[in-house]
Short mmCIF file of C-alpha atoms and ligand atoms in Angstrom, two decimals:
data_model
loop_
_atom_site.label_atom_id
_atom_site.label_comp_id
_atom_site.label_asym_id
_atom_site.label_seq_id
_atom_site.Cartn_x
_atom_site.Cartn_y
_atom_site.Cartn_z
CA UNK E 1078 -69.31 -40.53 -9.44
CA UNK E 1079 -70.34 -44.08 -10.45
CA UNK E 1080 -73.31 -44.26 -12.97
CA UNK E 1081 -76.28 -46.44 -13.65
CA UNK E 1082 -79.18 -45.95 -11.18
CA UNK E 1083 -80.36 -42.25 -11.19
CA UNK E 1084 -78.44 -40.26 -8.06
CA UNK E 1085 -80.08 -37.55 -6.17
CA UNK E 1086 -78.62 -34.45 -4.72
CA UNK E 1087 -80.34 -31.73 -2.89
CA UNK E 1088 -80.25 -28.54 -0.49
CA UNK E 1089 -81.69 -28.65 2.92
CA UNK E 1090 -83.32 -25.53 3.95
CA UNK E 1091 -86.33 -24.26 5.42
CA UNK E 1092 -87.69 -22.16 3.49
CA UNK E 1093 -85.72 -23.24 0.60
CA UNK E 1094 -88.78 -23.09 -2.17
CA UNK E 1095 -86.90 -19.62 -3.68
CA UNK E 1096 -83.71 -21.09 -4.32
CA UNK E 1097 -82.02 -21.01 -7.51
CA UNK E 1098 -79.59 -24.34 -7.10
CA UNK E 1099 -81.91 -26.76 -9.05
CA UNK E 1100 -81.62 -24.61 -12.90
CA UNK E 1101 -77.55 -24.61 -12.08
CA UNK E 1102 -76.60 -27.98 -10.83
CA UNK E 1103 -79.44 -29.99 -13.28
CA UNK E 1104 -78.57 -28.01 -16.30
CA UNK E 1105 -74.44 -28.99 -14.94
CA UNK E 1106 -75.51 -32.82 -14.62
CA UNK E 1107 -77.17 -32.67 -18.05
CA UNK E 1108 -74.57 -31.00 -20.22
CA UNK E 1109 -72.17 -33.61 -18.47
CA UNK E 1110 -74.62 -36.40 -19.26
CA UNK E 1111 -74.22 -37.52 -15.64
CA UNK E 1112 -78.10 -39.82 -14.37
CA UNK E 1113 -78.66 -37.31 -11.48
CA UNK E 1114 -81.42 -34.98 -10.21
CA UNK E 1115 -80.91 -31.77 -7.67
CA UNK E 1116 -84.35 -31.32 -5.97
CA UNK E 1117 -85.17 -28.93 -2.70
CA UNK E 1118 -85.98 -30.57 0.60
CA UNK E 1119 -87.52 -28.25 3.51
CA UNK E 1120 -86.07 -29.37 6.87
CA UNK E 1121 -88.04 -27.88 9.62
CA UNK E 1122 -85.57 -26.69 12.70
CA UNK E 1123 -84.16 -29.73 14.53
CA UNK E 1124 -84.54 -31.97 11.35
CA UNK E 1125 -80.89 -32.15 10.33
CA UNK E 1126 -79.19 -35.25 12.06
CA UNK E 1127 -82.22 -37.16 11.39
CA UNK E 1128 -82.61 -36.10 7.86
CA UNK E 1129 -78.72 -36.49 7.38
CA UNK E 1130 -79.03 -40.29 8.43
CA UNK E 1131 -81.80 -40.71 5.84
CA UNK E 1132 -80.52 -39.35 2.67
CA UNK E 1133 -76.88 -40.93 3.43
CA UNK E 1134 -79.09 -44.77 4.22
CA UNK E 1135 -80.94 -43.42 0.54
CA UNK E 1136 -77.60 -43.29 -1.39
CA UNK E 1137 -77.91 -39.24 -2.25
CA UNK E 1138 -74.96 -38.01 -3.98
CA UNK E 1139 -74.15 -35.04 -2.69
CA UNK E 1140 -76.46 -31.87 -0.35
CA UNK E 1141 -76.22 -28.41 0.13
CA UNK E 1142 -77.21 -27.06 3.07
CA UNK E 1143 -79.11 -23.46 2.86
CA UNK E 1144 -80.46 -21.24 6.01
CA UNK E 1145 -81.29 -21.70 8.93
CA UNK E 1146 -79.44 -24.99 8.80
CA UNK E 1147 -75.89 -24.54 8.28
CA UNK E 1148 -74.60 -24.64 11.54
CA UNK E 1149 -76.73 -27.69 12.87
CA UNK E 1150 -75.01 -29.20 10.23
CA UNK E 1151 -71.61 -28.06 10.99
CA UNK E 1152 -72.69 -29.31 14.96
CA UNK E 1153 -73.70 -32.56 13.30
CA UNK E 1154 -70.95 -33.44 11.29
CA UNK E 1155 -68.44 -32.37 13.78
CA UNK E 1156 -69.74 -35.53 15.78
CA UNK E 1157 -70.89 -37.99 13.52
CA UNK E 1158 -68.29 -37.25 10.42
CA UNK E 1159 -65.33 -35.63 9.00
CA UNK E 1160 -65.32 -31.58 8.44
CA UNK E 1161 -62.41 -29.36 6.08
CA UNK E 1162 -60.64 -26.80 7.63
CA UNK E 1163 -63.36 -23.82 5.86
CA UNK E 1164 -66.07 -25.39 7.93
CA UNK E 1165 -64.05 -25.87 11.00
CA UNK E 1166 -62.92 -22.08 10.74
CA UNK E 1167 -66.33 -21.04 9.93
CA UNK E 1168 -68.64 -23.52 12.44
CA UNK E 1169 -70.76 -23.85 9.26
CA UNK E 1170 -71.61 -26.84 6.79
CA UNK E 1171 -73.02 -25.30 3.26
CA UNK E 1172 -72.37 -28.85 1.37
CA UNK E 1173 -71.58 -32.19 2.48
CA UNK E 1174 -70.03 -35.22 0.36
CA UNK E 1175 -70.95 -38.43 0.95
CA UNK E 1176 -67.99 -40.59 0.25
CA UNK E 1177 -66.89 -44.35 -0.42
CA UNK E 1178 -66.39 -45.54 2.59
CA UNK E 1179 -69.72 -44.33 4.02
CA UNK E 1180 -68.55 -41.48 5.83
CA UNK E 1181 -69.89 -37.97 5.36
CA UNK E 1182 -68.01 -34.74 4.82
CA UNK E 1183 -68.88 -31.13 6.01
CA UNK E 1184 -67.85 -28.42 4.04
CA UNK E 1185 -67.98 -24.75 2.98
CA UNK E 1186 -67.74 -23.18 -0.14
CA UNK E 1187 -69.53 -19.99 0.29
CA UNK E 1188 -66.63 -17.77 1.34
CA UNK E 1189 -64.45 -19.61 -1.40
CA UNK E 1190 -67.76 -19.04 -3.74
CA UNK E 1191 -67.30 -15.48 -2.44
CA UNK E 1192 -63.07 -15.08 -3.30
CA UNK E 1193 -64.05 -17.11 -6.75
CA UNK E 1194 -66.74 -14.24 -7.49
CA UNK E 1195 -64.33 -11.32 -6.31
CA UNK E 1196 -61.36 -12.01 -8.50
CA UNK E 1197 -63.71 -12.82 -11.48
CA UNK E 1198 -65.29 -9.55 -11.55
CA UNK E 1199 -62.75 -7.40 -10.10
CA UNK E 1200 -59.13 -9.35 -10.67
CA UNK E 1201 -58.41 -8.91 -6.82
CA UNK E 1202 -58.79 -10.49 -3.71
CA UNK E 1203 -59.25 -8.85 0.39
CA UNK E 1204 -55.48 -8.52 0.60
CA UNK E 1205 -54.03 -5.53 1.62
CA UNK E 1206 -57.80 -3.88 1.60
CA UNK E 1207 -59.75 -1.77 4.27
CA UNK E 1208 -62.78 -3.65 4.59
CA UNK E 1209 -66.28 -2.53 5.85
CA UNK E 1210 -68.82 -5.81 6.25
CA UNK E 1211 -72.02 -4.94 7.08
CA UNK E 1212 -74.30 -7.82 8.25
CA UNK E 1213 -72.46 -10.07 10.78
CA UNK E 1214 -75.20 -12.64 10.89
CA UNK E 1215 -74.24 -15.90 9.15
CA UNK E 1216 -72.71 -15.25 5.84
CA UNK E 1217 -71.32 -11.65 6.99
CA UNK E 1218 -69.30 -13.89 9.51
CA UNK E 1219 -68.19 -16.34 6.89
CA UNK E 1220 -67.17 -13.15 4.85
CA UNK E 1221 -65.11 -11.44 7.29
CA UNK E 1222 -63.11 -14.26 8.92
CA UNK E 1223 -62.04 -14.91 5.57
CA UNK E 1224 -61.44 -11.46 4.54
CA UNK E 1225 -59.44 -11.47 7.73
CA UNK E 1226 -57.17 -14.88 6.62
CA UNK E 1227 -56.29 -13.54 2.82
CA UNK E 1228 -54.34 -10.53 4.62
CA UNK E 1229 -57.05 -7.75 4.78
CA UNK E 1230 -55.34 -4.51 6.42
CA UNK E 1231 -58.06 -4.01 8.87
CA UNK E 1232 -61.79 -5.08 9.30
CA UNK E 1233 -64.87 -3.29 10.02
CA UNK E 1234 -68.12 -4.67 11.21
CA UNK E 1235 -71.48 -2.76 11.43
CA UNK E 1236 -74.82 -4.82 12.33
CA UNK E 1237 -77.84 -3.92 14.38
CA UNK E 1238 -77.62 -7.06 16.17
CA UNK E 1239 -75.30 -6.27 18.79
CA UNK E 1240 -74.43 -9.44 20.02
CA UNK E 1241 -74.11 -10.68 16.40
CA UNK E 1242 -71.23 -8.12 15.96
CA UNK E 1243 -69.77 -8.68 19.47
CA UNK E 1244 -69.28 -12.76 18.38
CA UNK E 1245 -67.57 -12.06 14.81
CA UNK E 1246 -65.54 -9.42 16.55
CA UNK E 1247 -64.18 -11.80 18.90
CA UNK E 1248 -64.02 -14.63 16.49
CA UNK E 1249 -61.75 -12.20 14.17
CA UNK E 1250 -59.61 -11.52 16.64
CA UNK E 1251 -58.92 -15.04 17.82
CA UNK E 1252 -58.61 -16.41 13.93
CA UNK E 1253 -56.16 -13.23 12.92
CA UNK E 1254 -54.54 -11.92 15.96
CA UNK E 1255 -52.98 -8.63 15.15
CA UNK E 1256 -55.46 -7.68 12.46
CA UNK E 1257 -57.06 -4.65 12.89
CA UNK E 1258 -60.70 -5.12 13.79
CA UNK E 1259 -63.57 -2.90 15.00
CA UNK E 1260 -67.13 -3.16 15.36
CA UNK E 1261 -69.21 0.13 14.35
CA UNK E 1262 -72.52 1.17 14.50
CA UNK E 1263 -74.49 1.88 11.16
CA UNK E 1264 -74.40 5.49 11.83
CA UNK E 1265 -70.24 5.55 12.20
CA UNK E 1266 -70.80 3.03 9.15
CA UNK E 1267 -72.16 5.36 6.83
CA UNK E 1268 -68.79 7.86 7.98
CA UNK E 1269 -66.28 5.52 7.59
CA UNK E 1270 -67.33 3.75 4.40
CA UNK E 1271 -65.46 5.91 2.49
CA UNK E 1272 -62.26 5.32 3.44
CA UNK E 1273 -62.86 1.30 2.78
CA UNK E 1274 -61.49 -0.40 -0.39
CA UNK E 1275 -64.10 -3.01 -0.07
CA UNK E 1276 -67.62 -2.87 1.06
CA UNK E 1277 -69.30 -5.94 1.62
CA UNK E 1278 -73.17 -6.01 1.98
CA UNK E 1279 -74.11 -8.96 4.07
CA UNK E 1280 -77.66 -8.14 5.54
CA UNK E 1281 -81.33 -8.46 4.25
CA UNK E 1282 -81.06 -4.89 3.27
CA UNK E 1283 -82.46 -4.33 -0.42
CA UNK E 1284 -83.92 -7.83 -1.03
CA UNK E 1285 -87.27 -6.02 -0.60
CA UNK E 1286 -89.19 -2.99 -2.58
CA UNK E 1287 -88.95 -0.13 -1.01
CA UNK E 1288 -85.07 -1.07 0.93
CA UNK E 1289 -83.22 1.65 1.54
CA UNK E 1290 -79.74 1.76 1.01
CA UNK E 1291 -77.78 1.46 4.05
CA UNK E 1292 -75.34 3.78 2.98
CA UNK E 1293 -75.92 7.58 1.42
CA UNK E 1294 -73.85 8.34 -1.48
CA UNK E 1295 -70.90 9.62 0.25
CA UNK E 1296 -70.26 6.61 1.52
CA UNK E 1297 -68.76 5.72 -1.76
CA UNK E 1298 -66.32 6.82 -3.81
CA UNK E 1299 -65.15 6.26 -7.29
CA UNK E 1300 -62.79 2.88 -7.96
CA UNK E 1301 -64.17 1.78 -4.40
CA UNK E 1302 -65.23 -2.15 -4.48
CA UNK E 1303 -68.77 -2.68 -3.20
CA UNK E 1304 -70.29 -6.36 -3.23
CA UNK E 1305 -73.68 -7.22 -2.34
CA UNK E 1306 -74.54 -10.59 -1.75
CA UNK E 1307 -77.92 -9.55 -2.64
CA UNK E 1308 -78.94 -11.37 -6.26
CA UNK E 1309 -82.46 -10.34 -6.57
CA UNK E 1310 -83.16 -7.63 -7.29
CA UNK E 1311 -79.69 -7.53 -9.05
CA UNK E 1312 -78.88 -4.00 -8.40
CA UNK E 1313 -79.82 -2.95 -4.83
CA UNK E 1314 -80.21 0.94 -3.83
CA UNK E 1315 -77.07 0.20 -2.22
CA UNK E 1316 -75.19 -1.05 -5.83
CA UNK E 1317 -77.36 1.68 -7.53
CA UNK E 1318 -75.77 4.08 -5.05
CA UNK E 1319 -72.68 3.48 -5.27
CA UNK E 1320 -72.74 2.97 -9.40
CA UNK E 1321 -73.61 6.34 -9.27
CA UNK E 1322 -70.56 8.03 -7.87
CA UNK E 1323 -68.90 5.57 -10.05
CA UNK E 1324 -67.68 2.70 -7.03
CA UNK E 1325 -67.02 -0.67 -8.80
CA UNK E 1326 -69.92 -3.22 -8.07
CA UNK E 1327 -71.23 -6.51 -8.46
CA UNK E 1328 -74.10 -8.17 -6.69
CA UNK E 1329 -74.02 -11.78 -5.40
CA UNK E 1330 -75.01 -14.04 -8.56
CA UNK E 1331 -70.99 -14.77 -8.79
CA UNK E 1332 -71.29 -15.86 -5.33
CA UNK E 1333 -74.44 -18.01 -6.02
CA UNK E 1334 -72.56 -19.61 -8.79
CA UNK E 1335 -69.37 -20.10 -7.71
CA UNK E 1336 -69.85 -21.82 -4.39
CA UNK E 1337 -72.57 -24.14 -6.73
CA UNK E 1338 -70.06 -24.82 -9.08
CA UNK E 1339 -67.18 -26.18 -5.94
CA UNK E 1340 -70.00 -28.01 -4.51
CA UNK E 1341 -70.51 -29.58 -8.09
CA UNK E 1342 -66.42 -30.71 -7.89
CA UNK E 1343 -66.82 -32.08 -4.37
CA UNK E 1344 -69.44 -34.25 -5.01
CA UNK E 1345 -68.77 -35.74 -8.75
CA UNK E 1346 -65.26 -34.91 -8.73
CA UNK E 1347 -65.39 -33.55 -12.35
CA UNK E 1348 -64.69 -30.00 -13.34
CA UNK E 1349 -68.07 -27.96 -13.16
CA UNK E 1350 -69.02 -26.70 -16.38
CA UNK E 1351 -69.07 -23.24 -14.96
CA UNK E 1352 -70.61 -21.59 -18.03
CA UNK E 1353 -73.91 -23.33 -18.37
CA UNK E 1354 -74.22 -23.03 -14.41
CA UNK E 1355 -74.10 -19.51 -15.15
CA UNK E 1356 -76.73 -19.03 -18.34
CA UNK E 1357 -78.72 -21.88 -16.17
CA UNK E 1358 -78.91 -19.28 -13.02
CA UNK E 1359 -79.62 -16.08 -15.16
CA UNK E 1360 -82.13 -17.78 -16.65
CA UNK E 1361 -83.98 -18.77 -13.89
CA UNK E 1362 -83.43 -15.25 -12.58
CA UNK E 1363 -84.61 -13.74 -15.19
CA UNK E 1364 -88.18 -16.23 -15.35
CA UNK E 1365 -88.62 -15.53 -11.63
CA UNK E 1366 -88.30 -12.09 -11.95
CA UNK E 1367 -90.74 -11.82 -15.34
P1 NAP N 395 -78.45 -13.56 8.60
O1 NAP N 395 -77.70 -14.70 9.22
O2 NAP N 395 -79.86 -13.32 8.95
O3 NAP N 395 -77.57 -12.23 8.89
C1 NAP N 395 -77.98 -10.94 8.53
C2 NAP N 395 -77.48 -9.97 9.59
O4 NAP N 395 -77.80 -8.64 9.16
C3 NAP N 395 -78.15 -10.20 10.95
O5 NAP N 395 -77.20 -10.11 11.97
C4 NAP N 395 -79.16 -9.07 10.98
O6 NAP N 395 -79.51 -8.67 12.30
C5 NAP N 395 -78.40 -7.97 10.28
N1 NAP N 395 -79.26 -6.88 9.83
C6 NAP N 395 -80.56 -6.91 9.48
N2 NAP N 395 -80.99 -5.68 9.14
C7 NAP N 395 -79.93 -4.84 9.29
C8 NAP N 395 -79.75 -3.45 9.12
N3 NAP N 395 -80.75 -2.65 8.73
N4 NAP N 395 -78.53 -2.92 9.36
C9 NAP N 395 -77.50 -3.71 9.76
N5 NAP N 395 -77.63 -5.03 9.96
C10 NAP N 395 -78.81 -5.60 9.72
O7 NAP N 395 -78.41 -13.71 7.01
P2 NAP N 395 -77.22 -14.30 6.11
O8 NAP N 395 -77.42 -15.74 5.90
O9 NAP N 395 -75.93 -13.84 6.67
O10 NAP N 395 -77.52 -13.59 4.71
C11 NAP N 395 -77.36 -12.19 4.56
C12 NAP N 395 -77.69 -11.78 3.13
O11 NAP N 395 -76.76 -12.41 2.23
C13 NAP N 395 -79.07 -12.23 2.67
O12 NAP N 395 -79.63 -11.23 1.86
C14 NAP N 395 -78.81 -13.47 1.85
O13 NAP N 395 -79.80 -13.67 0.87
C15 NAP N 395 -77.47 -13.12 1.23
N6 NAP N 395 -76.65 -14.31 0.89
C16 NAP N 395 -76.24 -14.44 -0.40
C17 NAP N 395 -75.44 -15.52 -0.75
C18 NAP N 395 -74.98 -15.67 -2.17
O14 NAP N 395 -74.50 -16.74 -2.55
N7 NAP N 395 -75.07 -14.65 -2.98
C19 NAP N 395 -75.07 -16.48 0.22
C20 NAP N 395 -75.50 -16.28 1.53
C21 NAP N 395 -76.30 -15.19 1.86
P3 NAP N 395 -80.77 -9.43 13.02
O15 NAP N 395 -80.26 -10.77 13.39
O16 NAP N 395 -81.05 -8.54 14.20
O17 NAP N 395 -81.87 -9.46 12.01
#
């Protein structure tokens, strides 16, 4: 990343006033003493090639791209520019990279966010494991297909959205043919939770007072994995369910910073300093929350 004038980055969302990626990618630029500034743009619905043309004509750095954008962005950039194979597998754009030459590149560092976060807090990855995802809306999708490509021994997807579930389903089974997949509903869920290695909460489930958790306690059992991608509040009833008949948790701060901090590489091409990202994010957790 050349320096002189000041470079702006941002994420593209709408809403996007709750987000937490300003604290962790300024505090990053100023430990690094790199002239840049992340701020939060809100995109109504439609606004993404347009706003896209703008910011690349307005020499921004770098974006991230936050709900309900990500896959006009994917749509976008599958026309206009270049996309990695994450966002091709995943028809979804979280960051794009403005390079050199002009040209813009799509790509998506949630679900490698999400593998980063997994083998930091538990040393493991979805090979090998029984895997329950519930949510199949965007990151839930994200989630699984990659669960599915790192050798998971069989998949499990429960959503109330029906047709949500019917479209990962199929998409699993065309990106890992072979791989046992099934679609369940929350009620068979809660029954065959127990028998999963990994749990993966992936709906808007708990990000509320008064959330139930979507799964009793013996849905859980002890040395079980369960990972909500839930941040705030950073132990769901689901986590604080499954805590309790002593399941291995973690909620999805890791998540938050991980895919921030691969974003951070893509654009400046420097190694993120992971560790401030991290005290920069629990900070600003903890002065939201307060
Ligand atoms: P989304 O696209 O709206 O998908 C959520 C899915 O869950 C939808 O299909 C929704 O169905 C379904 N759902 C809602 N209530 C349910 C219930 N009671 N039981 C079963 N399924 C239910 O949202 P998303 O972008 O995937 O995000 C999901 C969650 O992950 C959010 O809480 C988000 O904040 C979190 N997240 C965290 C990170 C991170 O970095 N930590 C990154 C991405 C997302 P309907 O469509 O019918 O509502």
């Amino acid at each position: 990343m050349k320096q002189g004038r000041l470079i702006p980055f941002a994420l593209l969302g709408h809403p996007v006033g709750h987000s937490l990626s300003p604290a962790m990618h300024n505090a990053a630029f100023k430990v690094l003493g790199l002239n840049a500034c992340y701020s939060l743009l809100d995109v109504p619905p439609g606004g993404i090639p347009r706003t896209l043309e703008k910011l690349r004509a307005q020499k921004y750095g770098g974006l991230n791209v936050t709900i309900p954008h990500k896959e006009a962005a994917y749509r976008f950039l599958a026309s206009q520019g270049k996309l990695s194979d994450v966002a091709q597998l995943l028809h979804s754009v979280n960051t794009v990279v403005f390079r050199p030459d002009g040209t813009l590149l799509g790509d998506n560092t949630d679900a490698p966010g999400f593998l980063d976060a997994l083998r930091e807090a538990f040393r493991t990855s979805p090979r090998g494991k029984r895997i329950l995802v519930l949510g199949a809306g965007g990151a839930g999708r994200a989630l699984a297909l990659t669960c599915a490509l790192q050798g998971a021994e069989s998949i499990l997807v429960a959503d109330v959205n029906l047709a949500a579930r019917r479209r990962l389903l199929l998409a699993l089974r065309q990106a890992a043919p072979g791989l046992p997949v099934a679609g369940a509903s929350l009620a068979h869920a809660r029954i065959a939770a127990r028998d999963c290695d990994l749990i993966i909460q992936a709906t808007p489930v708990g990000l509320h007072p008064g959330d139930p958790s979507l799964l009793p306690p013996e849905a859980f059992r002890k040395g079980q994995i369960v990972f909500d991608l839930i941040y705030n509040p950073p132990v769901t009833p689901l986590l604080a369910t499954a805590q309790a008949v002593g399941a291995r948790t973690a909620n999805g701060l890791g998540m938050l910073l991980h895919q921030g901090a691969r974003a951070f590489r893509l654009w400046t091409g420097r190694p993120p300093p992971v560790a401030v990202m991290r005290a920069a994010l629990v900070k600003a957790l903890k002065t939201r929350r307060s």
